[in-house]
């Protein structure tokens, strides 16, 4: 019996072969499960029946758990955060990264989410710098030095996605330690290791290396893709980092994005410092100068250091000639919201929504879209605890992750200011 492309049933024409494309080699039942795990999109209701999962509500629940955890940490005590971070991402590209328990492979999943993390990191940490290190054949390779350009990091990572050999955690820590040891004392030194292997092949005593990292005030965190390993857990405990193991791709994405916001500073290293910074001017488009970063002549663009007049390509960075930290004023302004984060909004309970005596707004205060009445379903609207305005789920996420200001509170503040001036 042949179920291939040669025989067509139910009057189908040969033109249907072109529509199927590359999927023509698979049977119908295989194509159903080839692209997605359809069984993961089902959940059981109260009566025991299967129904499609509401991914939007699920994502919002995960997001609100993360917001609450960050808010609880911030309200329990006055926490100093590291706004100027120097982070190295260590990607394990040993043969274990070629395993296919993550589709299409661990390496492909890690690369995709590292790219998203890099962009999110620079969006939330405009004053920080990031570098990439890979582990392959028992050797640690530095892909990119510390810098503030997400495009250069992503391009370097995508060009080196090859798995081979064993993994060496000690070699990676030694290499990163050599780079982070030169970071100024006001910078927060961090390492994020994405580890796929179940072992480490080291040339010496890794416990000594861990103590060396601890002495250099390096916070090391590990996200495992296979199983919990004692040496990774010991590394995180000694250096004050976090250790977690991803259960699937969505869990891995959630874990890696938890490292994007600035973490609380370690108490014994949280020392206030005054930092000299320069605000360079953008060079004229027709000017020609030698870039101090790449040591080559470039036409137009770039920025001029206000102290030594050297040319740099991107901001934020450190001048290679005089060592001055160079930033722009928008970078400084975007870091402000981490010091005074907006409080999480409260979910409007179904009892309040179903009460006919409550006159609730029918539209979202942010986007002005109508707010549906969910009935017995989970709440689909939230309210600001200060201004009591109601928002939809999309606006809730946008306000906390991008805007960092409540539109209701800001509008009331602007309404009060003219009244105060008239009095």
mmCIF file with all atom_site columns, N, CA and C in Angstrom, residues 289-298 311 313 320-321:
data_model
loop_
_atom_site.group_PDB
_atom_site.id
_atom_site.type_symbol
_atom_site.label_atom_id
_atom_site.label_alt_id
_atom_site.label_comp_id
_atom_site.label_asym_id
_atom_site.label_entity_id
_atom_site.label_seq_id
_atom_site.pdbx_PDB_ins_code
_atom_site.Cartn_x
_atom_site.Cartn_y
_atom_site.Cartn_z
_atom_site.occupancy
_atom_site.B_iso_or_equiv
_atom_site.pdbx_formal_charge
_atom_site.auth_seq_id
_atom_site.auth_comp_id
_atom_site.auth_asym_id
_atom_site.auth_atom_id
_atom_site.pdbx_PDB_model_num
ATOM 1  N N  . UNK A 1 289 ? 37.805 59.782 10.045 1.00 0.00 ? 289 UNK A N  1
ATOM 2  C CA . UNK A 1 289 ? 38.671 59.627 11.219 1.00 0.00 ? 289 UNK A CA 1
ATOM 3  C C  . UNK A 1 289 ? 38.942 58.148 11.447 1.00 0.00 ? 289 UNK A C  1
ATOM 4  N N  . UNK A 1 290 ? 40.005 57.883 12.202 1.00 0.00 ? 290 UNK A N  1
ATOM 5  C CA . UNK A 1 290 ? 40.371 56.505 12.537 1.00 0.00 ? 290 UNK A CA 1
ATOM 6  C C  . UNK A 1 290 ? 39.636 56.104 13.804 1.00 0.00 ? 290 UNK A C  1
ATOM 7  N N  . UNK A 1 291 ? 38.879 55.022 13.713 1.00 0.00 ? 291 UNK A N  1
ATOM 8  C CA . UNK A 1 291 ? 38.121 54.539 14.856 1.00 0.00 ? 291 UNK A CA 1
ATOM 9  C C  . UNK A 1 291 ? 39.064 53.865 15.854 1.00 0.00 ? 291 UNK A C  1
ATOM 10 N N  . UNK A 1 292 ? 38.973 54.256 17.123 1.00 0.00 ? 292 UNK A N  1
ATOM 11 C CA . UNK A 1 292 ? 39.848 53.672 18.143 1.00 0.00 ? 292 UNK A CA 1
ATOM 12 C C  . UNK A 1 292 ? 39.428 52.258 18.517 1.00 0.00 ? 292 UNK A C  1
ATOM 13 N N  . UNK A 1 293 ? 38.184 51.858 18.206 1.00 0.00 ? 293 UNK A N  1
ATOM 14 C CA . UNK A 1 293 ? 37.730 50.504 18.544 1.00 0.00 ? 293 UNK A CA 1
ATOM 15 C C  . UNK A 1 293 ? 38.260 49.477 17.551 1.00 0.00 ? 293 UNK A C  1
ATOM 16 N N  . UNK A 1 294 ? 38.141 49.778 16.248 1.00 0.00 ? 294 UNK A N  1
ATOM 17 C CA . UNK A 1 294 ? 38.498 48.802 15.219 1.00 0.00 ? 294 UNK A CA 1
ATOM 18 C C  . UNK A 1 294 ? 39.820 49.118 14.526 1.00 0.00 ? 294 UNK A C  1
ATOM 19 N N  . UNK A 1 295 ? 40.445 50.261 14.879 1.00 0.00 ? 295 UNK A N  1
ATOM 20 C CA . UNK A 1 295 ? 41.748 50.653 14.313 1.00 0.00 ? 295 UNK A CA 1
ATOM 21 C C  . UNK A 1 295 ? 41.698 50.756 12.792 1.00 0.00 ? 295 UNK A C  1
ATOM 22 N N  . UNK A 1 296 ? 40.641 51.390 12.275 1.00 0.00 ? 296 UNK A N  1
ATOM 23 C CA . UNK A 1 296 ? 40.521 51.577 10.840 1.00 0.00 ? 296 UNK A CA 1
ATOM 24 C C  . UNK A 1 296 ? 39.797 52.876 10.557 1.00 0.00 ? 296 UNK A C  1
ATOM 25 N N  . UNK A 1 297 ? 40.057 53.439 9.360  1.00 0.00 ? 297 UNK A N  1
ATOM 26 C CA . UNK A 1 297 ? 39.459 54.710 8.980  1.00 0.00 ? 297 UNK A CA 1
ATOM 27 C C  . UNK A 1 297 ? 37.998 54.512 8.584  1.00 0.00 ? 297 UNK A C  1
ATOM 28 N N  . UNK A 1 298 ? 37.135 55.421 9.085  1.00 0.00 ? 298 UNK A N  1
ATOM 29 C CA . UNK A 1 298 ? 35.713 55.351 8.780  1.00 0.00 ? 298 UNK A CA 1
ATOM 30 C C  . UNK A 1 298 ? 35.213 56.731 8.400  1.00 0.00 ? 298 UNK A C  1
ATOM 31 N N  . UNK A 1 311 ? 37.834 58.876 18.266 1.00 0.00 ? 311 UNK A N  1
ATOM 32 C CA . UNK A 1 311 ? 36.587 58.479 17.626 1.00 0.00 ? 311 UNK A CA 1
ATOM 33 C C  . UNK A 1 311 ? 36.203 57.066 18.083 1.00 0.00 ? 311 UNK A C  1
ATOM 34 N N  . UNK A 1 313 ? 32.816 54.058 17.787 1.00 0.00 ? 313 UNK A N  1
ATOM 35 C CA . UNK A 1 313 ? 31.713 53.711 16.888 1.00 0.00 ? 313 UNK A CA 1
ATOM 36 C C  . UNK A 1 313 ? 30.357 53.711 17.576 1.00 0.00 ? 313 UNK A C  1
ATOM 37 N N  . UNK A 1 320 ? 39.132 53.889 24.413 1.00 0.00 ? 320 UNK A N  1
ATOM 38 C CA . UNK A 1 320 ? 40.350 53.082 24.392 1.00 0.00 ? 320 UNK A CA 1
ATOM 39 C C  . UNK A 1 320 ? 41.603 53.914 24.642 1.00 0.00 ? 320 UNK A C  1
ATOM 40 N N  . UNK A 1 321 ? 41.512 55.224 24.498 1.00 0.00 ? 321 UNK A N  1
ATOM 41 C CA . UNK A 1 321 ? 42.684 56.089 24.651 1.00 0.00 ? 321 UNK A CA 1
ATOM 42 C C  . UNK A 1 321 ? 42.818 56.600 26.085 1.00 0.00 ? 321 UNK A C  1
#
